[in-house]
mmCIF file of C-alpha atoms in Angstrom:
data_model
loop_
_atom_site.group_PDB
_atom_site.id
_atom_site.type_symbol
_atom_site.label_atom_id
_atom_site.label_comp_id
_atom_site.label_asym_id
_atom_site.label_seq_id
_atom_site.Cartn_x
_atom_site.Cartn_y
_atom_site.Cartn_z
ATOM 1 C CA UNK X 1 68.015 18.587 25.169
ATOM 2 C CA UNK X 2 65.123 16.671 23.548
ATOM 3 C CA UNK X 3 63.064 18.249 20.788
ATOM 4 C CA UNK X 4 59.451 18.916 21.771
ATOM 5 C CA UNK X 5 56.945 17.115 19.574
ATOM 6 C CA UNK X 6 54.270 19.344 18.135
ATOM 7 C CA UNK X 7 51.024 17.668 17.059
ATOM 8 C CA UNK X 8 49.578 19.315 13.976
ATOM 9 C CA UNK X 9 45.775 19.658 13.712
ATOM 10 C CA UNK X 10 44.141 17.062 11.475
ATOM 11 C CA UNK X 11 43.617 18.153 7.919
ATOM 12 C CA UNK X 12 40.161 18.119 6.389
ATOM 13 C CA UNK X 13 39.669 15.612 3.575
ATOM 14 C CA UNK X 14 40.161 16.999 0.107
ATOM 15 C CA UNK X 15 36.940 15.433 -1.186
ATOM 16 C CA UNK X 16 33.677 14.160 0.248
ATOM 17 C CA UNK X 17 31.458 15.474 3.007
ATOM 18 C CA UNK X 18 32.830 17.487 5.943
ATOM 19 C CA UNK X 19 30.671 17.536 9.103
ATOM 20 C CA UNK X 20 30.361 20.838 10.962
ATOM 21 C CA UNK X 21 28.586 19.605 14.095
ATOM 22 C CA UNK X 22 27.333 21.728 16.992
ATOM 23 C CA UNK X 23 26.379 20.074 20.285
ATOM 24 C CA UNK X 24 22.598 19.905 20.543
ATOM 25 C CA UNK X 25 20.800 20.387 23.850
ATOM 26 C CA UNK X 26 17.163 20.353 22.680
ATOM 27 C CA UNK X 27 15.051 19.651 19.600
ATOM 28 C CA UNK X 28 16.827 16.518 18.372
ATOM 29 C CA UNK X 29 16.108 12.789 17.859
ATOM 30 C CA UNK X 30 18.526 9.841 17.924
ATOM 31 C CA UNK X 31 18.215 7.937 14.631
ATOM 32 C CA UNK X 32 19.933 4.591 14.097
ATOM 33 C CA UNK X 33 22.251 4.122 11.119
ATOM 34 C CA UNK X 34 20.234 0.987 10.353
ATOM 35 C CA UNK X 35 17.632 3.386 8.964
ATOM 36 C CA UNK X 36 19.652 6.378 7.794
ATOM 37 C CA UNK X 37 22.217 4.248 5.870
ATOM 38 C CA UNK X 38 19.937 1.376 4.784
ATOM 39 C CA UNK X 39 20.902 0.111 1.314
ATOM 40 C CA UNK X 40 17.540 -1.453 0.500
ATOM 41 C CA UNK X 41 15.349 1.598 1.135
ATOM 42 C CA UNK X 42 14.738 4.546 -1.147
ATOM 43 C CA UNK X 43 15.648 8.050 -0.036
ATOM 44 C CA UNK X 44 11.953 8.871 0.297
ATOM 45 C CA UNK X 45 11.411 5.882 2.621
ATOM 46 C CA UNK X 46 14.496 6.784 4.720
ATOM 47 C CA UNK X 47 13.306 10.386 5.073
ATOM 48 C CA UNK X 48 9.764 9.317 5.931
ATOM 49 C CA UNK X 49 11.013 6.786 8.504
ATOM 50 C CA UNK X 50 13.222 9.460 10.100
ATOM 51 C CA UNK X 51 10.247 11.834 10.276
ATOM 52 C CA UNK X 52 8.001 9.186 11.891
ATOM 53 C CA UNK X 53 10.630 8.315 14.546
ATOM 54 C CA UNK X 54 10.941 12.005 15.449
ATOM 55 C CA UNK X 55 7.204 12.403 16.119
ATOM 56 C CA UNK X 56 5.720 12.183 19.645
ATOM 57 C CA UNK X 57 3.484 9.311 20.776
ATOM 58 C CA UNK X 58 -0.059 9.417 19.399
ATOM 59 C CA UNK X 59 0.765 11.554 16.341
ATOM 60 C CA UNK X 60 -1.216 10.637 13.218
ATOM 61 C CA UNK X 61 0.958 9.152 10.454
ATOM 62 C CA UNK X 62 -1.710 8.143 7.927
ATOM 63 C CA UNK X 63 -1.248 8.612 4.196
ATOM 64 C CA UNK X 64 -3.597 11.582 3.964
ATOM 65 C CA UNK X 65 -2.105 13.224 7.075
ATOM 66 C CA UNK X 66 1.440 12.943 5.664
ATOM 67 C CA UNK X 67 0.365 14.114 2.188
ATOM 68 C CA UNK X 68 -1.114 17.251 3.781
ATOM 69 C CA UNK X 69 2.340 18.118 5.222
ATOM 70 C CA UNK X 70 4.777 17.096 2.477
ATOM 71 C CA UNK X 71 4.706 17.884 -1.278
ATOM 72 C CA UNK X 72 4.839 14.188 -2.310
ATOM 73 C CA UNK X 73 1.657 12.567 -3.591
ATOM 74 C CA UNK X 74 -0.366 9.973 -1.675
ATOM 75 C CA UNK X 75 0.839 7.236 -4.035
ATOM 76 C CA UNK X 76 4.530 7.966 -3.334
ATOM 77 C CA UNK X 77 3.936 8.171 0.442
ATOM 78 C CA UNK X 78 2.031 4.853 0.374
ATOM 79 C CA UNK X 79 4.923 3.207 -1.510
ATOM 80 C CA UNK X 80 7.441 4.520 1.068
ATOM 81 C CA UNK X 81 5.315 3.170 3.954
ATOM 82 C CA UNK X 82 5.212 -0.247 2.273
ATOM 83 C CA UNK X 83 9.039 -0.201 1.998
ATOM 84 C CA UNK X 84 9.360 0.527 5.739
ATOM 85 C CA UNK X 85 6.944 -2.335 6.525
ATOM 86 C CA UNK X 86 8.860 -4.805 4.344
ATOM 87 C CA UNK X 87 12.151 -4.046 6.160
ATOM 88 C CA UNK X 88 10.590 -4.112 9.666
ATOM 89 C CA UNK X 89 10.853 -0.411 10.551
ATOM 90 C CA UNK X 90 7.075 -0.023 10.589
ATOM 91 C CA UNK X 91 4.171 -2.246 11.587
ATOM 92 C CA UNK X 92 0.522 -1.378 10.969
ATOM 93 C CA UNK X 93 -2.368 -3.411 12.399
ATOM 94 C CA UNK X 94 -6.122 -2.981 12.318
ATOM 95 C CA UNK X 95 -7.856 -2.903 15.730
ATOM 96 C CA UNK X 96 -11.521 -2.661 16.630
ATOM 97 C CA UNK X 97 -12.436 0.363 18.772
ATOM 98 C CA UNK X 98 -15.674 1.466 20.396
ATOM 99 C CA UNK X 99 -18.774 1.725 18.265
ATOM 100 C CA UNK X 100 -17.801 -1.158 15.970
ATOM 101 C CA UNK X 101 -15.233 0.954 14.105
ATOM 102 C CA UNK X 102 -11.743 -0.040 12.956
ATOM 103 C CA UNK X 103 -8.608 1.987 13.668
ATOM 104 C CA UNK X 104 -5.032 1.583 12.382
ATOM 105 C CA UNK X 105 -2.319 1.113 15.016
ATOM 106 C CA UNK X 106 1.155 2.086 13.794
ATOM 107 C CA UNK X 107 4.339 0.889 15.541
ATOM 108 C CA UNK X 108 7.737 2.373 14.608
ATOM 109 C CA UNK X 109 10.955 0.380 15.293
ATOM 110 C CA UNK X 110 14.473 1.835 15.375
ATOM 111 C CA UNK X 111 16.026 -1.680 15.646
ATOM 112 C CA UNK X 112 13.819 -4.177 13.737
ATOM 113 C CA UNK X 113 16.043 -7.211 14.400
ATOM 114 C CA UNK X 114 16.086 -6.724 18.183
ATOM 115 C CA UNK X 115 12.332 -6.105 18.254
ATOM 116 C CA UNK X 116 11.711 -9.337 16.303
ATOM 117 C CA UNK X 117 13.914 -11.318 18.733
ATOM 118 C CA UNK X 118 12.031 -9.828 21.705
ATOM 119 C CA UNK X 119 8.655 -10.859 20.260
ATOM 120 C CA UNK X 120 10.009 -14.382 19.682
ATOM 121 C CA UNK X 121 11.212 -14.693 23.302
ATOM 122 C CA UNK X 122 7.819 -13.554 24.575
ATOM 123 C CA UNK X 123 6.088 -16.303 22.592
ATOM 124 C CA UNK X 124 8.540 -19.006 23.772
ATOM 125 C CA UNK X 125 8.395 -17.911 27.462
ATOM 126 C CA UNK X 126 4.607 -18.197 27.651
ATOM 127 C CA UNK X 127 3.614 -20.057 30.915
ATOM 128 C CA UNK X 128 2.700 -23.756 30.439
ATOM 129 C CA UNK X 129 0.277 -25.279 33.047
ATOM 130 C CA UNK X 130 2.073 -27.925 35.144
ATOM 131 C CA UNK X 131 0.530 -31.381 35.582
ATOM 132 C CA UNK X 132 -0.720 -31.939 39.183
ATOM 133 C CA UNK X 133 0.166 -35.501 40.377
ATOM 134 C CA UNK X 134 -2.676 -37.583 41.830
ATOM 135 C CA UNK X 135 -2.550 -37.998 45.663
ATOM 136 C CA UNK X 136 -1.223 -41.369 46.902
ATOM 137 C CA UNK X 137 -3.884 -43.538 48.618
ATOM 138 C CA UNK X 138 -3.474 -44.233 52.321
ATOM 139 C CA UNK X 139 -2.192 -47.730 53.243
ATOM 140 C CA UNK X 140 -4.904 -50.344 54.041
ATOM 141 C CA UNK X 141 -4.760 -51.515 57.644
ATOM 142 C CA UNK X 142 -6.247 -54.926 58.609
ATOM 143 C CA UNK X 143 -7.646 -55.139 62.209
ATOM 144 C CA UNK X 144 -5.975 -57.709 64.519
ATOM 145 C CA UNK X 145 -8.072 -60.851 65.358
ATOM 146 C CA UNK X 146 -9.386 -61.101 68.957
ATOM 147 C CA UNK X 147 -7.923 -63.982 71.117
ATOM 148 C CA UNK X 148 -10.150 -67.096 71.474
ATOM 149 C CA UNK X 149 -11.631 -67.912 74.946
ATOM 150 C CA UNK X 150 -9.613 -70.308 77.231
ATOM 151 C CA UNK X 151 -11.279 -73.706 77.533
ATOM 152 C CA UNK X 152 -8.757 -75.415 79.837
ATOM 153 C CA UNK X 153 -7.153 -74.052 82.903
ATOM 154 C CA UNK X 154 -3.773 -74.303 81.411
ATOM 155 C CA UNK X 155 -2.884 -71.112 79.565
ATOM 156 C CA UNK X 156 -2.210 -71.427 75.882
ATOM 157 C CA UNK X 157 0.487 -69.452 74.173
ATOM 158 C CA UNK X 158 -0.732 -66.251 72.706
ATOM 159 C CA UNK X 159 -0.973 -66.358 68.916
ATOM 160 C CA UNK X 160 1.594 -64.350 67.092
ATOM 161 C CA UNK X 161 0.142 -61.269 65.402
ATOM 162 C CA UNK X 162 -0.075 -61.477 61.680
ATOM 163 C CA UNK X 163 2.329 -59.224 59.824
ATOM 164 C CA UNK X 164 0.818 -55.977 58.627
ATOM 165 C CA UNK X 165 0.390 -55.803 54.847
ATOM 166 C CA UNK X 166 2.580 -53.405 53.000
ATOM 167 C CA UNK X 167 0.856 -50.250 51.819
ATOM 168 C CA UNK X 168 -0.447 -50.394 48.299
ATOM 169 C CA UNK X 169 1.340 -47.937 46.043
ATOM 170 C CA UNK X 170 -0.398 -46.707 42.961
ATOM 171 C CA UNK X 171 1.985 -45.792 40.131
ATOM 172 C CA UNK X 172 1.133 -42.459 38.557
ATOM 173 C CA UNK X 173 2.085 -42.213 34.875
ATOM 174 C CA UNK X 174 4.540 -39.477 34.112
ATOM 175 C CA UNK X 175 3.115 -36.640 32.012
ATOM 176 C CA UNK X 176 4.174 -36.496 28.394
ATOM 177 C CA UNK X 177 6.860 -33.938 27.707
ATOM 178 C CA UNK X 178 5.379 -30.658 26.534
ATOM 179 C CA UNK X 179 6.747 -29.848 23.062
ATOM 180 C CA UNK X 180 8.388 -26.484 22.574
ATOM 181 C CA UNK X 181 5.949 -23.941 21.143
ATOM 182 C CA UNK X 182 6.351 -23.350 17.441
ATOM 183 C CA UNK X 183 6.971 -19.665 16.700
ATOM 184 C CA UNK X 184 3.908 -18.146 15.144
ATOM 185 C CA UNK X 185 4.621 -15.674 12.330
ATOM 186 C CA UNK X 186 3.325 -12.173 12.762
ATOM 187 C CA UNK X 187 0.025 -11.148 11.283
ATOM 188 C CA UNK X 188 0.128 -10.506 7.575
ATOM 189 C CA UNK X 189 -1.039 -7.015 6.795
ATOM 190 C CA UNK X 190 -3.692 -7.632 4.159
ATOM 191 C CA UNK X 191 -6.161 -4.835 3.388
ATOM 192 C CA UNK X 192 -9.755 -5.515 4.277
ATOM 193 C CA UNK X 193 -11.913 -6.612 1.358
ATOM 194 C CA UNK X 194 -13.537 -3.601 -0.231
ATOM 195 C CA UNK X 195 -15.960 -3.088 -3.078
ATOM 196 C CA UNK X 196 -15.252 -5.078 -6.280
ATOM 197 C CA UNK X 197 -12.808 -3.464 -8.648
ATOM 198 C CA UNK X 198 -14.105 -1.628 -11.641
ATOM 199 C CA UNK X 199 -13.575 -3.334 -14.989
ATOM 200 C CA UNK X 200 -10.470 -2.308 -16.877
ATOM 201 C CA UNK X 201 -11.119 0.546 -19.301
ATOM 202 C CA UNK X 202 -10.401 -0.281 -22.951
ATOM 203 C CA UNK X 203 -7.685 1.615 -24.763
ATOM 204 C CA UNK X 204 -9.275 4.418 -26.830
ATOM 205 C CA UNK X 205 -8.905 4.593 -30.602
ATOM 206 C CA UNK X 206 -9.446 7.447 -33.094
ATOM 207 C CA UNK X 207 -12.773 7.772 -34.907
ATOM 208 C CA UNK X 208 -11.114 8.564 -38.255
ATOM 209 C CA UNK X 209 -7.601 7.028 -38.180
ATOM 210 C CA UNK X 210 -5.068 8.282 -40.691
ATOM 211 C CA UNK X 211 -1.420 7.480 -41.367
ATOM 212 C CA UNK X 212 -0.340 10.996 -40.363
ATOM 213 C CA UNK X 213 -2.209 10.694 -37.026
ATOM 214 C CA UNK X 214 -0.614 7.337 -36.209
ATOM 215 C CA UNK X 215 2.830 8.601 -37.226
ATOM 216 C CA UNK X 216 2.525 11.603 -34.870
ATOM 217 C CA UNK X 217 1.443 9.288 -32.024
ATOM 218 C CA UNK X 218 4.381 6.925 -32.628
ATOM 219 C CA UNK X 219 6.849 9.866 -32.622
ATOM 220 C CA UNK X 220 5.396 11.113 -29.307
ATOM 221 C CA UNK X 221 5.822 7.701 -27.617
ATOM 222 C CA UNK X 222 9.353 7.250 -28.974
ATOM 223 C CA UNK X 223 10.383 10.664 -27.605
ATOM 224 C CA UNK X 224 9.105 10.131 -24.055
ATOM 225 C CA UNK X 225 12.539 9.155 -22.586
ATOM 226 C CA UNK X 226 13.914 12.597 -23.525
ATOM 227 C CA UNK X 227 11.744 14.324 -20.910
ATOM 228 C CA UNK X 228 10.776 11.323 -18.729
ATOM 229 C CA UNK X 229 13.631 8.747 -18.625
ATOM 230 C CA UNK X 230 11.516 6.259 -16.626
ATOM 231 C CA UNK X 231 9.169 5.752 -19.585
ATOM 232 C CA UNK X 232 11.537 3.824 -21.866
ATOM 233 C CA UNK X 233 9.177 1.532 -23.796
ATOM 234 C CA UNK X 234 9.843 -1.512 -25.910
ATOM 235 C CA UNK X 235 8.863 -1.517 -29.572
ATOM 236 C CA UNK X 236 5.927 -3.864 -28.903
ATOM 237 C CA UNK X 237 4.587 -1.723 -26.022
ATOM 238 C CA UNK X 238 4.874 1.462 -28.090
ATOM 239 C CA UNK X 239 3.043 -0.153 -31.019
ATOM 240 C CA UNK X 240 0.181 -1.193 -28.719
ATOM 241 C CA UNK X 241 -0.198 2.319 -27.225
ATOM 242 C CA UNK X 242 -0.239 4.195 -30.563
ATOM 243 C CA UNK X 243 -4.078 4.076 -30.988
ATOM 244 C CA UNK X 244 -4.608 5.615 -27.533
ATOM 245 C CA UNK X 245 -2.271 8.545 -28.220
ATOM 246 C CA UNK X 246 -3.822 9.012 -31.670
ATOM 247 C CA UNK X 247 -7.270 9.304 -30.027
ATOM 248 C CA UNK X 248 -5.964 12.156 -27.842
ATOM 249 C CA UNK X 249 -4.437 13.957 -30.818
ATOM 250 C CA UNK X 250 -7.655 13.543 -32.811
ATOM 251 C CA UNK X 251 -9.560 15.291 -30.020
ATOM 252 C CA UNK X 252 -7.407 18.395 -30.274
ATOM 253 C CA UNK X 253 -4.859 17.727 -27.509
ATOM 254 C CA UNK X 254 -1.403 19.204 -28.133
ATOM 255 C CA UNK X 255 1.570 16.779 -28.029
ATOM 256 C CA UNK X 256 3.175 18.548 -25.042
ATOM 257 C CA UNK X 257 -0.124 18.383 -23.128
ATOM 258 C CA UNK X 258 -0.448 14.653 -23.876
ATOM 259 C CA UNK X 259 3.148 14.034 -22.778
ATOM 260 C CA UNK X 260 2.649 15.891 -19.467
ATOM 261 C CA UNK X 261 -0.689 14.197 -18.700
ATOM 262 C CA UNK X 262 0.555 10.616 -19.102
ATOM 263 C CA UNK X 263 4.034 10.965 -17.507
ATOM 264 C CA UNK X 264 3.504 13.464 -14.654
ATOM 265 C CA UNK X 265 4.149 12.285 -11.039
ATOM 266 C CA UNK X 266 4.822 8.547 -11.615
ATOM 267 C CA UNK X 267 4.822 6.139 -8.626
ATOM 268 C CA UNK X 268 8.138 5.156 -7.034
ATOM 269 C CA UNK X 269 9.373 2.601 -7.903
ATOM 270 C CA UNK X 270 7.878 2.428 -11.411
ATOM 271 C CA UNK X 271 7.757 -1.267 -12.364
ATOM 272 C CA UNK X 272 5.425 -1.284 -15.398
ATOM 273 C CA UNK X 273 5.559 1.993 -17.358
ATOM 274 C CA UNK X 274 3.504 0.595 -20.273
ATOM 275 C CA UNK X 275 0.634 -0.423 -17.966
ATOM 276 C CA UNK X 276 0.640 3.018 -16.322
ATOM 277 C CA UNK X 277 0.511 4.761 -19.716
ATOM 278 C CA UNK X 278 -2.336 2.500 -20.854
ATOM 279 C CA UNK X 279 -4.360 3.277 -17.727
ATOM 280 C CA UNK X 280 -3.836 7.030 -17.993
ATOM 281 C CA UNK X 281 -4.632 7.115 -21.717
ATOM 282 C CA UNK X 282 -7.978 5.418 -20.993
ATOM 283 C CA UNK X 283 -8.885 7.147 -17.704
ATOM 284 C CA UNK X 284 -7.841 10.736 -18.600
ATOM 285 C CA UNK X 285 -9.152 10.802 -22.192
ATOM 286 C CA UNK X 286 -10.412 14.351 -22.978
ATOM 287 C CA UNK X 287 -13.913 14.831 -24.435
ATOM 288 C CA UNK X 288 -14.321 15.018 -28.234
ATOM 289 C CA UNK X 289 -14.349 18.364 -30.001
ATOM 290 C CA UNK X 290 -17.782 19.906 -30.587
ATOM 291 C CA UNK X 291 -19.194 19.417 -34.061
ATOM 292 C CA UNK X 292 -18.612 22.382 -36.373
ATOM 293 C CA UNK X 293 -21.779 24.301 -37.337
ATOM 294 C CA UNK X 294 -22.098 24.442 -41.164
ATOM 295 C CA UNK X 295 -21.908 27.980 -42.587
ATOM 296 C CA UNK X 296 -24.583 28.885 -45.156
ATOM 297 C CA UNK X 297 -23.019 30.924 -48.010
ATOM 298 C CA UNK X 298 -24.270 34.322 -49.206
ATOM 299 C CA UNK X 299 -26.172 34.618 -52.516
ATOM 300 C CA UNK X 300 -27.241 37.673 -54.566
ATOM 301 C CA UNK X 301 -30.942 37.946 -55.421
ATOM 302 C CA UNK X 302 -31.673 37.684 -59.164
ATOM 303 C CA UNK X 303 -34.400 40.360 -58.972
ATOM 304 C CA UNK X 304 -33.264 42.988 -56.419
ATOM 305 C CA UNK X 305 -29.544 42.098 -56.290
ATOM 306 C CA UNK X 306 -29.612 42.057 -52.490
ATOM 307 C CA UNK X 307 -27.512 39.537 -50.496
ATOM 308 C CA UNK X 308 -29.196 36.669 -48.621
ATOM 309 C CA UNK X 309 -28.038 33.330 -47.162
ATOM 310 C CA UNK X 310 -28.971 30.201 -49.053
ATOM 311 C CA UNK X 311 -27.313 27.024 -50.217
ATOM 312 C CA UNK X 312 -28.585 27.528 -53.805
ATOM 313 C CA UNK X 313 -28.735 30.730 -55.907
ATOM 314 C CA UNK X 314 -32.114 32.357 -56.730
ATOM 315 C CA UNK X 315 -34.354 35.044 -55.298
ATOM 316 C CA UNK X 316 -34.653 36.296 -51.774
ATOM 317 C CA UNK X 317 -37.798 35.659 -49.720
ATOM 318 C CA UNK X 318 -39.407 39.048 -50.468
ATOM 319 C CA UNK X 319 -38.950 38.652 -54.193
ATOM 320 C CA UNK X 320 -40.344 35.094 -54.064
ATOM 321 C CA UNK X 321 -43.435 36.391 -52.210
ATOM 322 C CA UNK X 322 -43.880 39.220 -54.724
ATOM 323 C CA UNK X 323 -43.748 36.732 -57.615
ATOM 324 C CA UNK X 324 -46.302 34.507 -55.874
ATOM 325 C CA UNK X 325 -48.771 37.380 -55.435
ATOM 326 C CA UNK X 326 -48.209 38.559 -59.028
ATOM 327 C CA UNK X 327 -49.163 35.138 -60.432
ATOM 328 C CA UNK X 328 -52.491 34.999 -58.513
ATOM 329 C CA UNK X 329 -55.695 36.001 -60.486
ATOM 330 C CA UNK X 330 -57.294 39.348 -59.575
ATOM 331 C CA UNK X 331 -60.687 38.946 -57.807
ATOM 332 C CA UNK X 332 -61.772 42.655 -57.878
ATOM 333 C CA UNK X 333 -63.404 43.961 -61.116
ATOM 334 C CA UNK X 334 -62.241 47.085 -62.842
#
């Protein structure tokens, strides 16, 4: 008697992710692994592309509309949209609508390579007008000559009819072969020219620089990677930014406030941390501290010993007036 084989249930892996899937009947979207497992996109771009593919037709996916829904800033959302455009998952074009206005048309692709091949086939399969051959001329017919009148009673042999000329054939030149259409690259998404850029703000500097102020600024820049690892500066970049940080410290800004203001919410990816710090130090510079009002010290009057405010010791106003009246000559007789 044979032994019955018993199949054991598969064991779950000891490490890694374990999928607990439930069959979905509504409220789901099919997303290609070309997007969800793309190695060249950031996680923010993959999540944003998944969100856009799950939206219905006609839904607004502008930068401001997405920033109103998600906690990311407009700069990070704009960077993620540019990533999706570079890898073909998104295509944005500017179209003219009624009233002379411009609107942005956004196209989302779940298979960029197949969509690109389809656009190429459409360009190649464009109808080419065929050359119409010229009609052949009709053959030229020569009328037969009439027989001459008989002069003698004897009949003369009838003249043989002249052979008909062959029809004239006009050779029509063959049309030149039509070259295959050259694929035209897609439109390059270049923003419309706007107002001229503002001039670059100069890096601020302290009004009264001191060695202690510059040392505190250098320590702040050197310690940025402890709280913001993206802002790892070279020695040359840190030396160039020291005057800007010293200007903030001179105006009463605390080091932790300066650190938060110049490193908070950086763009993704951050390519030039020194340039970003330079721009924020110049654009977000706090106003200078108000000038301190000088305090006039208290003095004791030499005559009445009462206190009054004056920069020099002496008599108060009442005692000075009394002395002035006492020195005047008397005009009334005794």
